[in-house]
Coordinates of C-alpha atoms in Angstrom, one line a residue:
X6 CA -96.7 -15.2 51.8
X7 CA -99.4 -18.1 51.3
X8 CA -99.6 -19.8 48.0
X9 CA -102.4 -19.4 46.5
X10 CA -104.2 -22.8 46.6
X11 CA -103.0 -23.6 49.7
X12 CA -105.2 -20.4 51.2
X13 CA -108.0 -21.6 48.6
X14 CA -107.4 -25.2 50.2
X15 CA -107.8 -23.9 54.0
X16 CA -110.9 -21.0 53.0
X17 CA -113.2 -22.9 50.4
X18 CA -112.1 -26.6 49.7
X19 CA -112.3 -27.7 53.5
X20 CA -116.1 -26.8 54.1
X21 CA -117.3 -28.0 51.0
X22 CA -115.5 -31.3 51.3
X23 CA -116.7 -31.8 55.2
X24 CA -120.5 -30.7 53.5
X25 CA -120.0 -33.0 51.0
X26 CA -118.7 -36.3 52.5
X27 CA -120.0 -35.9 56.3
X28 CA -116.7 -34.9 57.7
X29 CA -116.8 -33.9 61.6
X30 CA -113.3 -32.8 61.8
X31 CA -111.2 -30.8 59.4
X32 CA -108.4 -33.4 59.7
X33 CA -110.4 -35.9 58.3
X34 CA -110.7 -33.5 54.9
X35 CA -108.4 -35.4 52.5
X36 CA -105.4 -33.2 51.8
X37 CA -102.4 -33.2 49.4
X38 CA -99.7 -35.1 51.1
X39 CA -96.6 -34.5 48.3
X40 CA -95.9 -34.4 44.7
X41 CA -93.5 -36.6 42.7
X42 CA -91.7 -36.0 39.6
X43 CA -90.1 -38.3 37.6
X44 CA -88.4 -38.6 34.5
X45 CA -86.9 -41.8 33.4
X46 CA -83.9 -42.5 31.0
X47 CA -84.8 -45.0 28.7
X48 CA -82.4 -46.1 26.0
X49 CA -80.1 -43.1 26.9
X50 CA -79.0 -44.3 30.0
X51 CA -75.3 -44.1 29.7
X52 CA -75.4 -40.5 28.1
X53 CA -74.0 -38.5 30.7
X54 CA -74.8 -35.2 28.9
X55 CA -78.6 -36.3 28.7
X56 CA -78.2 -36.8 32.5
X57 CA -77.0 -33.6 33.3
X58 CA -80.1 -32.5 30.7
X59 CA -82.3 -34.1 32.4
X60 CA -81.1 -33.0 35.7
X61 CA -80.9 -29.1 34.7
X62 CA -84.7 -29.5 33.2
X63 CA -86.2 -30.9 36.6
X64 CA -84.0 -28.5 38.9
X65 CA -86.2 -25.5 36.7
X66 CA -89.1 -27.3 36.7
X67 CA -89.0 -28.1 40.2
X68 CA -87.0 -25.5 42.1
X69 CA -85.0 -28.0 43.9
X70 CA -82.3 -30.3 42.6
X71 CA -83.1 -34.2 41.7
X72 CA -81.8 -37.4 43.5
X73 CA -81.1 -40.0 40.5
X74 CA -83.2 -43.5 40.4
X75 CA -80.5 -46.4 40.1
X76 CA -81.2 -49.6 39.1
X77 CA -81.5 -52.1 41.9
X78 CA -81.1 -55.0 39.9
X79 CA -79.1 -55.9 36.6
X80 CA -81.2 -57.0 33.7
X81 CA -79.6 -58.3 30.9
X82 CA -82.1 -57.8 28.4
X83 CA -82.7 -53.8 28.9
X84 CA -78.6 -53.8 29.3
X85 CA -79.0 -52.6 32.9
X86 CA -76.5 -53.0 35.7
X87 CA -76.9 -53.2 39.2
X88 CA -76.4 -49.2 40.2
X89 CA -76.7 -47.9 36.9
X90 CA -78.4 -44.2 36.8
X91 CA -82.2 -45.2 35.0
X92 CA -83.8 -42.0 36.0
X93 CA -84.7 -38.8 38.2
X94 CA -86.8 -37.9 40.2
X95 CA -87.8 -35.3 42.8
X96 CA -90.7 -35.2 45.6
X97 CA -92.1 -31.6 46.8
X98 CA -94.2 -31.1 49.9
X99 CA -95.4 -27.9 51.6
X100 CA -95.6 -24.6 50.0
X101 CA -93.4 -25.4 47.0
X102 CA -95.8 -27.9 46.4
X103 CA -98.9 -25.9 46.3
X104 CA -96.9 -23.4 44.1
X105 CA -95.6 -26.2 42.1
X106 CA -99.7 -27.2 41.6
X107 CA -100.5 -24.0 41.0
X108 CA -98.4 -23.8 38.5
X109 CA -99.6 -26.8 37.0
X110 CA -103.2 -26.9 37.0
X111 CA -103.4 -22.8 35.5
X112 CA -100.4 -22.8 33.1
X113 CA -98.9 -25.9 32.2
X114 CA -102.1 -28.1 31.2
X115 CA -103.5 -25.3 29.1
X116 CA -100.0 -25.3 27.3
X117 CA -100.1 -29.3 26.6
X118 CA -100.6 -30.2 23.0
X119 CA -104.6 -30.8 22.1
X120 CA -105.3 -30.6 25.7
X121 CA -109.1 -32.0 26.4
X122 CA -108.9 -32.6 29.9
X123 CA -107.6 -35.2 32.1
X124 CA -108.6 -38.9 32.6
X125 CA -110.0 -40.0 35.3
X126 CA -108.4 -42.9 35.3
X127 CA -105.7 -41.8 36.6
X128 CA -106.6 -42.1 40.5
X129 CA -105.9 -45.0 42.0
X130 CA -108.1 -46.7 44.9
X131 CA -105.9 -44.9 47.7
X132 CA -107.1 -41.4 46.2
X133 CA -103.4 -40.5 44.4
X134 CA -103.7 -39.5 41.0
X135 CA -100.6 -39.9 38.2
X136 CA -100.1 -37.9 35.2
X137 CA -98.1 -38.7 31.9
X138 CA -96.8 -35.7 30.0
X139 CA -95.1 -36.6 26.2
X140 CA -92.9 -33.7 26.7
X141 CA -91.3 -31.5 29.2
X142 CA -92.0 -28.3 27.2
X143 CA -95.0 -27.0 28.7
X144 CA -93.7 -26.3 31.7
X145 CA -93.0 -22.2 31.3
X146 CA -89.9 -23.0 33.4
X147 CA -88.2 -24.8 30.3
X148 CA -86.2 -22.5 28.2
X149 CA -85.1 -22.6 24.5
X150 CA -81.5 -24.1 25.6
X151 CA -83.3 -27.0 27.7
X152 CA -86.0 -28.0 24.8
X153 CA -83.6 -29.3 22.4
X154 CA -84.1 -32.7 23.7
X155 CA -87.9 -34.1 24.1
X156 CA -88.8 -36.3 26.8
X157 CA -92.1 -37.5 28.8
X158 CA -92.4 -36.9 32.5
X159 CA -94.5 -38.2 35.0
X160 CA -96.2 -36.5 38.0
X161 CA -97.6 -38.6 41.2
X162 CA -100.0 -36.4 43.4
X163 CA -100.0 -38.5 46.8
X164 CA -103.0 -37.6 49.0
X165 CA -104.2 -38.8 52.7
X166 CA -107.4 -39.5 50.6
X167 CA -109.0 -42.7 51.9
X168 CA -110.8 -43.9 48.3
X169 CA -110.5 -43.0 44.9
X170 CA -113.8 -40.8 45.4
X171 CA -112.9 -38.3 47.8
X172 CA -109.7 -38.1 46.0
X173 CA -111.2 -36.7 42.7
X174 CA -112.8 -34.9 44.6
X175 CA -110.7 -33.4 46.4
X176 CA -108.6 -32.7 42.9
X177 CA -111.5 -31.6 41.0
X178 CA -112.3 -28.7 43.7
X179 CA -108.7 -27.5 43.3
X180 CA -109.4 -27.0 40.3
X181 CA -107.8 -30.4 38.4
X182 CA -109.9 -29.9 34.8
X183 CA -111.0 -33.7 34.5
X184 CA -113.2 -35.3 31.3
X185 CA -116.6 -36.1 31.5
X186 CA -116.1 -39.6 30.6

């Protein structure tokens, strides 16, 4: 079985890109390259319950299990060590990817707290956009037992897109529900 945006991606989103921006090829059509999630630890670095939290909460979210960020450097002031856990984080690509999207774009923004778009601000000049969520509970995946604790989370969507326009573009026709302004 196809997920669903990628067979919108291959039937509808190609031609009008290659319309829109002069494409000869379809290869040249900016695509979604992967997905990164990442949740980082803060001041509860040294809780290992909160790890384990944090790790059960992205393995739901996600569908596959979370390698853990460690710190590469100690820093005195944030009361870091060298090899101290600071984080998780987990990158999908291929079909769990478009599913994961999916997902996203038709269930978990709606869900989000005085939801009124996203920013546009976001992309970067590569064409990859990055998205801050306050808390990990508008995911549907997130049970009662894993919302005890609040948390933000941050998504990276990596594209092959060569500027920041044909990346919003490319995000908008999937369906991405961006601001006016």
């Amino acid at each position: 079985m196809s997920p669903t945006l990628l067979t919108q991606y291959k039937e509808q989103i190609v031609p009008a890109l290659k319309k829109q921006f002069g494409y000869t090829s379809d290869m040249q059509v900016p695509r979604i390259h992967k997905v990164v999630l990442n949740i980082g630890y803060g001041k509860v670095a040294k809780d290992k319950a909160f790890i384990e939290h944090v790790e059960k909460t992205l393995t739901a979210i996600a569908g596959q299990k979370p390698v853990l960020t460690k710190a590469k450097k100690s820093i005195s002031n944030f009361k870091i060590r060298q090899g101290m856990p600071i984080g998780a984080s987990v990158t999908l690509r291929g079909p769990r990817m478009y599913e994961f999207l999916y997902k996203f774009i038709h269930i978990t923004l709606p869900r989000v707290r005085d939801f009124r778009g996203l920013s546009k601000k976001g992309m970067d000049r590569a064409g990859n956009y990055t998205i801050g969520l306050k808390e990990q509970i508008a995911f549907p995946e997130v049970t009662a037992d894993l919302a005890d604790r609040f948390y933000g989370l941050e998504a990276t969507i990596v594209t092959t897109a060569k500027n920041k326009e044909a990346g919003l573009a490319l995000l908008q026709a999937m369906g991405m529900p961006f601001r006016d302004k």
